[in-house]
Amino acid sequence: MSEKKASNQMWGGRFASGPAAIMEAINASIGFDRKLFAQDIEGSLAHARMLADSGIISAADQEKIAHGLNTILREIEAGEFQFSTRLEDIHMNVEARLSDLIGPAAGRLHTARSRNDQVAVDFRLWVKRELARTAEALKALIGALLDKAGEHAATVMPGFTHLQAAQPVTFGHHCMAYVEMFGRDLWRVRDAIQRMDESPLGAAALAGTSFPIDRTQTARALGFREPTRNSIDSVSDRDYALEFLAVGSIAATHLSRLAEEIVIWSTPQFGFVRLSDSFSTGSSIMPQKKNPDAAELVRAKTGRINGHLIGLLTVMKGLPLSYSKDMQEDKEAVFDAAETLDLMIAAMTGMVSDMQINAQAMKKAAGAGYSTATDLADWLVRVTGLPFRDAHHVTGRAVALAESRNVGLERLSLEDLQSLDPKITADVFSVLTPRNSVNSRTSFGGTAPSEVKRQIRYWRKRLKSA
């Protein structure tokens, strides 16, 4: 059968000749939706089995259909299948080939379904499984961060607000902040999977079907919890694609923030971390350079995923129910975002695992900028009973004095400090070093090494059941 004749037959004789070249180009989606071939064949196998079990088609036809579909699957996997733009999409390409292989029985496969519910189930299956892969990738990244946090639970570094040194923290504590972020991303992925775990197959074009089909059977055969409950919503819904992009955008934002910090930390001015050669490049003209290109690309690719989310939101915002061809624009965005996010997470996992920590540089920077000033104010409140605002004022004067002498707070003498408040005792020096500062922050979720280790234990246990 020629492509032109097959195309016309698929349209049921509506057109006397094939569409014009421009219409063919704008209408065809086989260039990208061929990625759904496995899901399309899987859905058709489940549909054919259900039709036979329900007495809608014969067992003999079902066997022919199953044999033909499995043959097509092997052809595509072997790279032997000839895709045609004239047949528009993966569904028509598979069905035309099936007709070539088994003859009239192929025409019975489309009983009680439409391309509308067919593409909806294919795409939902693909997104659901991609999210499962994303979950595993996030777990690997969280594991890498937990390992790094465990190694450096007591490594002192400056904590920042406004990118200004604020209070000493530990590098382990800083890593655990990203564990919390990526942990929420992981739960969002799991939640999204639960919400999309419904099969639209059997909704047909938009109104359901008069054939006595068993939608619960096909839903379970495809690994869904249950069938969708409204046929109109089933074919017009793309929430699952939007949610995938939204979850991806949030995760990418977290990846970008960590990437930005790696870029900053790896500069000679900071020198906190050193990336391995696997995740760096040199300069074509400056031999001394070691550029954090992998981190920079992770940072940049976030915009790509965000753009896909905005693009699909814009496509969907004005569509009346139920199906419109506009929805064909959903797949390229999701496919590209999925590949991009997979690469970003993998790159970040590698960078976190491989990067070397310069504990000495971190320790030195932790003491700069009078980072223990808050500890002095807290000590004044706790030991001398000063109201915090008064303690804040005394501490400000202490910082000004130390700054005028170009020394740290811990280098001021007891007499210097008592000139600011006579109730200050020698015990104050126990809180004025970055090490003692972090050790004192034992509140739940604080930066004390003991608390960091407790949170690492919690997350390792939680990750086992994630």
Coordinates of N, CA and C in Angstrom, one line a residue, residues 94-289:
V94 N 2.1 3.5 13.2 CA 2.0 2.1 13.7 C 0.8 1.4 13.1
E95 N -0.4 2.1 13.1 CA -1.6 1.5 12.5 C -1.4 1.1 11.1
A96 N -0.8 2.0 10.3 CA -0.6 1.7 8.9 C 0.3 0.5 8.7
R97 N 1.4 0.4 9.4 CA 2.2 -0.8 9.3 C 1.5 -2.0 9.8
L98 N 0.7 -1.9 10.8 CA -0.1 -3.1 11.3 C -1.0 -3.6 10.2
S99 N -1.6 -2.7 9.5 CA -2.5 -3.1 8.4 C -1.7 -3.8 7.3
D100 N -0.5 -3.3 7.0 CA 0.4 -4.0 6.0 C 0.7 -5.5 6.5
L101 N 0.9 -5.6 7.8 CA 1.3 -6.9 8.3 C 0.2 -7.9 8.5
I102 N -1.0 -7.5 8.9 CA -2.0 -8.4 9.3 C -3.3 -8.2 8.5
G103 N -3.4 -7.2 7.7 CA -4.6 -7.0 6.9 C -5.8 -6.4 7.7
P104 N -7.0 -6.9 7.3 CA -8.2 -6.2 7.8 C -8.3 -6.3 9.4
A105 N -7.7 -7.2 10.0 CA -7.8 -7.3 11.5 C -7.3 -6.1 12.1
A106 N -6.3 -5.4 11.5 CA -5.8 -4.2 12.0 C -6.8 -3.1 12.2
G107 N -7.8 -3.1 11.3 CA -8.9 -2.1 11.4 C -9.7 -2.2 12.7
R108 N -9.7 -3.4 13.3 CA -10.5 -3.6 14.5 C -9.9 -3.1 15.8
L109 N -8.6 -2.8 15.7 CA -7.9 -2.3 16.9 C -8.4 -1.0 17.4
H110 N -8.9 -0.1 16.5 CA -9.3 1.2 16.9 C -10.7 1.3 17.3
T111 N -11.3 0.1 17.4 CA -12.7 0.1 18.0 C -12.7 0.6 19.4
A112 N -13.7 1.5 19.7 CA -13.9 2.0 21.0 C -12.8 2.9 21.5
R113 N -12.0 3.5 20.7 CA -11.1 4.5 21.1 C -10.8 5.5 20.0
S114 N -10.2 6.6 20.4 CA -9.9 7.7 19.4 C -8.4 8.0 19.6
R115 N -7.9 8.7 18.6 CA -6.5 9.2 18.8 C -6.4 10.2 20.0
N116 N -7.5 10.8 20.3 CA -7.5 11.7 21.5 C -7.2 11.0 22.8
D117 N -7.9 9.9 23.1 CA -7.5 9.1 24.3 C -6.2 8.3 24.1
Q118 N -6.0 8.0 22.9 CA -4.7 7.2 22.6 C -3.5 8.0 22.9
V119 N -3.4 9.3 22.4 CA -2.3 10.1 22.7 C -2.2 10.5 24.2
A120 N -3.4 10.6 24.8 CA -3.4 11.0 26.2 C -2.8 9.9 27.1
V121 N -3.2 8.7 26.8 CA -2.6 7.6 27.6 C -1.1 7.3 27.3
D122 N -0.7 7.5 26.0 CA 0.7 7.3 25.7 C 1.5 8.3 26.4
F123 N 1.1 9.6 26.4 CA 1.9 10.7 26.9 C 1.9 10.6 28.5
R124 N 0.7 10.3 29.0 CA 0.7 10.2 30.5 C 1.6 9.0 31.0
L125 N 1.6 7.9 30.3 CA 2.5 6.8 30.6 C 3.9 7.3 30.6
W126 N 4.3 8.0 29.5 CA 5.7 8.4 29.3 C 6.1 9.4 30.5
V127 N 5.2 10.4 30.8 CA 5.5 11.3 31.8 C 5.6 10.7 33.2
K128 N 4.7 9.7 33.5 CA 4.7 9.0 34.7 C 6.1 8.3 34.9
R129 N 6.5 7.6 33.9 CA 7.7 6.9 34.0 C 9.0 7.8 34.0
E130 N 8.9 8.9 33.3 CA 10.0 9.8 33.4 C 10.1 10.4 34.8
L131 N 9.0 10.7 35.4 CA 9.1 11.2 36.8 C 9.7 10.1 37.8
A132 N 9.4 8.9 37.5 CA 10.0 7.8 38.3 C 11.5 7.8 38.2
R133 N 12.0 8.1 37.0 CA 13.4 8.2 36.7 C 14.0 9.4 37.4
T134 N 13.2 10.5 37.3 CA 13.7 11.8 38.0 C 13.8 11.5 39.5
A135 N 12.9 10.8 40.1 CA 12.9 10.5 41.5 C 14.2 9.8 41.9
E136 N 14.6 8.8 41.1 CA 15.8 8.0 41.4 C 17.0 8.9 41.2
A137 N 17.0 9.8 40.2 CA 18.2 10.7 40.0 C 18.3 11.7 41.2
L138 N 17.2 12.2 41.7 CA 17.2 13.1 42.9 C 17.7 12.3 44.1
K139 N 17.3 11.1 44.3 CA 17.8 10.3 45.4 C 19.3 10.2 45.3
A140 N 19.9 10.0 44.1 CA 21.3 9.9 44.0 C 22.0 11.2 44.4
L141 N 21.4 12.3 43.9 CA 22.0 13.6 44.3 C 21.9 13.9 45.8
I142 N 20.8 13.5 46.4 CA 20.7 13.7 47.8 C 21.7 12.8 48.5
G143 N 21.9 11.6 48.1 CA 22.9 10.7 48.7 C 24.3 11.3 48.6
A144 N 24.6 11.9 47.5 CA 25.9 12.6 47.3 C 26.1 13.7 48.3
L145 N 25.1 14.5 48.5 CA 25.1 15.6 49.4 C 25.2 15.1 50.8
L146 N 24.5 14.1 51.2 CA 24.6 13.5 52.5 C 26.0 13.0 52.8
D147 N 26.7 12.4 51.8 CA 28.0 11.9 52.0 C 29.0 13.1 52.2
K148 N 28.8 14.2 51.4 CA 29.6 15.4 51.6 C 29.4 16.0 52.9
A149 N 28.1 16.1 53.3 CA 27.8 16.7 54.6 C 28.4 15.9 55.8
G150 N 28.3 14.5 55.6 CA 28.9 13.7 56.7 C 30.4 13.9 56.8
E151 N 31.1 14.1 55.7 CA 32.5 14.3 55.7 C 32.9 15.7 56.4
H152 N 32.0 16.6 56.3 CA 32.3 18.0 56.7 C 31.2 18.6 57.7
A153 N 30.7 17.7 58.5 CA 29.8 18.1 59.5 C 30.4 19.1 60.5
A154 N 31.7 19.1 60.7 CA 32.3 20.1 61.6 C 33.2 21.1 60.9
T155 N 33.2 21.1 59.6 CA 34.1 22.0 58.8 C 33.4 23.4 58.8
V156 N 34.1 24.3 59.5 CA 33.5 25.7 59.7 C 33.7 26.5 58.4
M157 N 32.7 27.2 58.1 CA 32.7 28.2 56.9 C 31.8 29.3 57.3
P158 N 31.9 30.4 56.5 CA 31.0 31.6 56.7 C 29.6 31.3 56.2
G159 N 28.6 31.6 56.9 CA 27.3 31.7 56.4 C 27.0 33.1 55.9
F160 N 26.2 33.2 54.9 CA 26.0 34.5 54.3 C 24.5 34.9 54.3
T161 N 24.3 36.2 54.4 CA 23.0 36.8 54.0 C 23.4 38.0 53.1
H162 N 22.7 38.2 52.1 CA 23.0 39.3 51.1 C 24.4 39.1 50.5
L163 N 24.9 37.8 50.5 CA 26.2 37.5 50.1 C 27.3 38.2 50.9
Q164 N 26.9 38.6 52.1 CA 27.9 39.2 53.1 C 28.0 38.2 54.2
A165 N 29.2 38.0 54.7 CA 29.5 37.1 55.9 C 28.5 37.5 57.0
A166 N 27.8 36.5 57.5 CA 26.8 36.8 58.6 C 27.2 36.1 59.9
Q167 N 27.1 34.7 59.9 CA 27.5 34.0 61.1 C 28.2 32.7 60.6
P168 N 29.1 32.2 61.4 CA 29.7 30.9 61.1 C 28.7 29.8 61.0
V169 N 28.9 28.9 60.1 CA 28.1 27.7 60.0 C 29.1 26.6 59.6
T170 N 28.6 25.4 59.4 CA 29.5 24.3 58.9 C 29.1 24.0 57.5
F171 N 30.1 23.5 56.8 CA 29.9 23.1 55.4 C 28.8 22.0 55.3
G172 N 28.9 21.1 56.3 CA 27.9 20.0 56.3 C 26.5 20.6 56.5
H173 N 26.3 21.6 57.3 CA 25.0 22.2 57.5 C 24.6 22.9 56.2
H174 N 25.5 23.5 55.5 CA 25.2 24.2 54.2 C 24.7 23.1 53.2
C175 N 25.4 22.0 53.1 CA 25.0 20.9 52.2 C 23.6 20.4 52.6
M176 N 23.3 20.3 53.9 CA 22.0 19.8 54.3 C 20.9 20.7 53.9
A177 N 21.2 22.0 53.7 CA 20.2 22.9 53.2 C 19.7 22.5 51.8
Y178 N 20.6 22.0 51.0 CA 20.2 21.6 49.7 C 19.6 20.2 49.7
V179 N 20.0 19.4 50.7 CA 19.3 18.1 50.9 C 17.8 18.4 51.2
E180 N 17.5 19.4 52.0 CA 16.1 19.7 52.3 C 15.4 20.2 51.0
M181 N 16.1 21.0 50.2 CA 15.4 21.5 48.9 C 15.2 20.3 48.0
F182 N 16.2 19.5 47.7 CA 16.0 18.4 46.8 C 15.1 17.3 47.3
G183 N 15.0 17.3 48.7 CA 14.1 16.4 49.3 C 12.6 16.8 49.0
R184 N 12.4 18.1 49.1 CA 11.0 18.6 48.7 C 10.7 18.3 47.2
D185 N 11.8 18.5 46.4 CA 11.6 18.2 45.0 C 11.2 16.7 44.8
L186 N 11.9 15.8 45.5 CA 11.5 14.4 45.4 C 10.1 14.1 45.9
W187 N 9.6 14.8 46.9 CA 8.2 14.5 47.3 C 7.3 15.1 46.3
R188 N 7.6 16.3 45.7 CA 6.8 16.8 44.7 C 6.7 15.8 43.5
V189 N 7.8 15.2 43.2 CA 7.7 14.2 42.1 C 6.8 13.1 42.5
R190 N 7.0 12.6 43.7 CA 6.1 11.5 44.1 C 4.6 11.9 44.2
D191 N 4.4 13.1 44.6 CA 3.0 13.6 44.6 C 2.4 13.7 43.2
A192 N 3.2 14.2 42.3 CA 2.8 14.3 40.9 C 2.4 12.9 40.3
I193 N 3.2 11.9 40.6 CA 3.0 10.6 40.1 C 1.6 10.1 40.6
Q194 N 1.3 10.3 41.9 CA 0.1 9.9 42.4 C -1.1 10.6 41.7
R195 N -1.0 11.9 41.5 CA -2.1 12.6 40.8 C -2.3 12.2 39.4
M196 N -1.3 11.8 38.7 CA -1.5 11.4 37.3 C -1.7 9.9 37.1
D197 N -1.9 9.2 38.2 CA -1.9 7.7 38.1 C -3.3 7.2 37.7
E198 N -3.9 7.8 36.7 CA -5.2 7.4 36.1 C -5.1 7.3 34.6
S199 N -5.8 6.3 34.1 CA -5.7 6.0 32.7 C -6.9 6.7 31.9
P200 N -6.6 7.5 30.9 CA -7.6 8.1 30.0 C -8.1 7.2 28.9
L201 N -7.5 6.0 28.8 CA -7.8 5.1 27.7 C -9.3 4.6 27.8
G202 N -10.0 4.8 26.7 CA -11.5 4.4 26.8 C -12.4 5.6 26.8
A203 N -11.8 6.8 27.0 CA -12.6 8.0 26.9 C -13.0 8.4 25.5
A204 N -12.3 7.7 24.5 CA -12.6 7.9 23.1 C -12.3 9.4 22.7
A205 N -13.1 9.9 21.8 CA -12.9 11.2 21.3 C -13.1 12.3 22.4
L206 N -14.2 12.2 23.1 CA -14.5 13.1 24.2 C -15.7 12.6 25.0
A207 N -16.5 11.7 24.5 CA -17.8 11.4 25.1 C -17.9 10.0 25.6
G208 N -16.8 9.2 25.6 CA -16.9 7.8 25.9 C -17.3 7.0 24.7
T209 N -17.8 5.8 25.0 CA -18.2 4.9 23.9 C -19.4 4.1 24.2
S210 N -20.1 3.6 23.2 CA -21.3 2.8 23.5 C -20.9 1.3 23.6
F211 N -19.6 1.0 23.2 CA -19.2 -0.4 23.3 C -18.9 -0.8 24.8
P212 N -19.2 -2.0 25.2 CA -19.1 -2.5 26.6 C -17.6 -2.7 27.0
I213 N -16.9 -1.7 27.0 CA -15.4 -1.8 27.3 C -15.2 -1.9 28.8
D214 N -14.1 -2.4 29.2 CA -13.7 -2.5 30.6 C -12.4 -1.6 30.8
R215 N -12.7 -0.3 31.2 CA -11.6 0.6 31.4 C -10.7 0.3 32.6
T216 N -11.3 -0.4 33.6 CA -10.5 -0.8 34.7 C -9.4 -1.8 34.3
Q217 N -9.8 -2.7 33.4 CA -8.9 -3.7 33.0 C -7.7 -3.1 32.3
T218 N -7.9 -2.1 31.4 CA -6.8 -1.5 30.6 C -6.0 -0.6 31.6
A219 N -6.7 0.0 32.5 CA -5.9 0.9 33.4 C -4.9 0.0 34.2
R220 N -5.4 -1.1 34.7 CA -4.5 -2.0 35.5 C -3.4 -2.6 34.7
A221 N -3.8 -3.0 33.4 CA -2.8 -3.6 32.5 C -1.6 -2.6 32.2
L222 N -1.9 -1.3 32.3 CA -0.9 -0.3 32.0 C -0.2 0.2 33.2
G223 N -0.6 -0.3 34.4 CA 0.1 0.1 35.6 C -0.5 1.4 36.2
F224 N -1.7 1.8 35.8 CA -2.4 2.9 36.5 C -3.2 2.4 37.6
R225 N -3.5 3.3 38.6 CA -4.3 3.0 39.8 C -5.7 2.7 39.4
E226 N -6.2 3.5 38.5 CA -7.7 3.5 38.1 C -7.9 4.3 36.8
P227 N -9.0 4.1 36.2 CA -9.3 5.0 35.0 C -9.7 6.4 35.4
T228 N -9.6 7.3 34.5 CA -10.1 8.7 34.8 C -11.6 8.6 34.8
R229 N -12.2 9.6 35.4 CA -13.6 9.6 35.7 C -14.5 10.5 34.9
N230 N -13.9 11.3 34.0 CA -14.7 12.1 33.1 C -14.0 12.1 31.7
S231 N -14.8 11.7 30.7 CA -14.2 11.5 29.4 C -13.8 12.8 28.7
I232 N -14.5 13.9 29.0 CA -14.1 15.2 28.5 C -12.7 15.6 29.0
D233 N -12.6 15.6 30.4 CA -11.4 16.0 31.0 C -10.3 15.0 30.6
S234 N -10.6 13.8 30.3 CA -9.5 12.8 30.0 C -8.7 13.2 28.7
V235 N -9.4 13.7 27.7 CA -8.7 14.1 26.5 C -8.3 15.5 26.4
S236 N -8.8 16.4 27.3 CA -8.4 17.8 27.2 C -7.4 18.2 28.3
D237 N -7.2 17.3 29.3 CA -6.3 17.5 30.4 C -4.8 17.4 30.0
R238 N -4.0 18.4 30.3 CA -2.6 18.3 30.2 C -1.9 18.8 31.5
D239 N -2.7 18.6 32.6 CA -2.2 19.0 33.9 C -0.9 18.3 34.2
Y240 N -0.9 17.0 33.9 CA 0.3 16.2 34.2 C 1.6 16.7 33.5
A241 N 1.4 17.1 32.3 CA 2.6 17.7 31.6 C 3.0 19.0 32.2
L242 N 2.0 19.9 32.6 CA 2.3 21.1 33.2 C 3.0 20.9 34.6
E243 N 2.5 19.9 35.3 CA 3.0 19.6 36.6 C 4.4 19.1 36.5
F244 N 4.7 18.3 35.5 CA 6.0 17.8 35.3 C 7.0 19.0 35.1
L245 N 6.5 19.9 34.2 CA 7.4 21.1 33.9 C 7.5 22.0 35.2
A246 N 6.5 22.1 36.0 CA 6.5 22.9 37.2 C 7.5 22.3 38.2
V247 N 7.3 21.0 38.4 CA 8.2 20.3 39.3 C 9.7 20.4 38.8
G248 N 9.8 20.3 37.5 CA 11.2 20.4 36.9 C 11.8 21.8 37.1
S249 N 10.9 22.8 36.9 CA 11.4 24.2 37.1 C 11.9 24.5 38.5
I250 N 11.1 24.0 39.5 CA 11.5 24.2 40.9 C 12.8 23.5 41.2
A251 N 12.9 22.2 40.7 CA 14.2 21.4 40.9 C 15.3 22.1 40.2
A252 N 15.1 22.6 39.0 CA 16.1 23.3 38.2 C 16.6 24.5 38.9
T253 N 15.7 25.2 39.6 CA 16.0 26.4 40.3 C 16.9 26.1 41.5
H254 N 16.6 25.0 42.2 CA 17.5 24.6 43.3 C 18.9 24.2 42.7
L255 N 18.9 23.5 41.6 CA 20.2 23.1 41.0 C 21.0 24.4 40.6
S256 N 20.3 25.4 40.1 CA 20.9 26.6 39.6 C 21.5 27.3 40.8
R257 N 20.8 27.4 41.9 CA 21.4 28.1 43.1 C 22.7 27.4 43.6
L258 N 22.7 26.0 43.6 CA 23.9 25.3 44.0 C 25.0 25.5 43.0
A259 N 24.6 25.5 41.7 CA 25.6 25.7 40.7 C 26.2 27.1 40.8
E260 N 25.4 28.1 41.1 CA 26.0 29.5 41.3 C 27.0 29.5 42.5
E261 N 26.6 28.8 43.6 CA 27.5 28.8 44.7 C 28.8 28.1 44.4
I262 N 28.8 27.0 43.6 CA 30.0 26.3 43.2 C 30.8 27.2 42.3
V263 N 30.2 28.0 41.4 CA 31.0 28.9 40.6 C 31.7 30.0 41.5
I264 N 31.0 30.5 42.5 CA 31.6 31.5 43.4 C 32.7 30.8 44.2
W265 N 32.4 29.7 44.8 CA 33.3 29.0 45.7 C 34.6 28.6 45.0
S266 N 34.5 28.3 43.7 CA 35.7 27.8 43.0 C 36.6 29.0 42.5
T267 N 36.2 30.2 42.7 CA 37.1 31.3 42.3 C 38.3 31.4 43.2
P268 N 39.4 31.9 42.7 CA 40.6 32.1 43.6 C 40.3 33.0 44.7
Q269 N 39.4 34.0 44.6 CA 39.0 34.9 45.6 C 38.4 34.2 46.8
F270 N 37.6 33.1 46.6 CA 37.0 32.3 47.6 C 37.9 31.1 47.9
G271 N 38.1 30.3 46.9 CA 38.9 29.1 47.0 C 38.4 28.1 48.0
F272 N 37.1 28.0 48.1 CA 36.4 27.0 49.0 C 36.4 25.6 48.5
V273 N 36.3 25.5 47.1 CA 36.2 24.2 46.5 C 37.0 24.1 45.3
R274 N 37.4 22.9 44.9 CA 38.1 22.7 43.6 C 37.3 21.6 42.9
L275 N 36.9 21.9 41.7 CA 36.2 20.9 40.9 C 37.2 20.0 40.2
S276 N 36.9 18.7 40.0 CA 37.8 17.8 39.3 C 37.8 18.2 37.8
D277 N 38.8 17.7 37.1 CA 39.0 18.0 35.7 C 37.8 17.5 34.9
S278 N 37.0 16.5 35.4 CA 35.9 16.0 34.7 C 34.8 17.0 34.5
F279 N 34.7 18.0 35.4 CA 33.7 19.0 35.4 C 34.2 20.4 35.2
S280 N 35.4 20.5 34.6 CA 36.0 21.8 34.4 C 36.6 21.8 33.0
T281 N 36.8 23.1 32.5 CA 37.6 23.2 31.2 C 38.6 24.3 31.4
G282 N 39.6 24.3 30.4 CA 40.6 25.3 30.5 C 40.2 26.5 29.5
S283 N 41.1 27.5 29.5 CA 40.9 28.6 28.6 C 41.7 28.4 27.3
S284 N 41.2 28.9 26.2 CA 42.0 28.7 24.9 C 43.2 29.7 24.9
I285 N 43.2 30.7 25.8 CA 44.3 31.7 25.7 C 45.0 31.9 27.1
M286 N 44.3 31.6 28.2 CA 44.9 31.8 29.5 C 45.1 30.5 30.2
P287 N 46.4 30.0 30.2 CA 46.7 28.7 30.6 C 46.4 28.4 32.1
Q288 N 46.3 29.5 32.9 CA 46.1 29.3 34.3 C 44.7 29.0 34.7
K289 N 43.8 29.2 33.7 CA 42.3 29.2 34.0 C 41.8 27.7 34.2

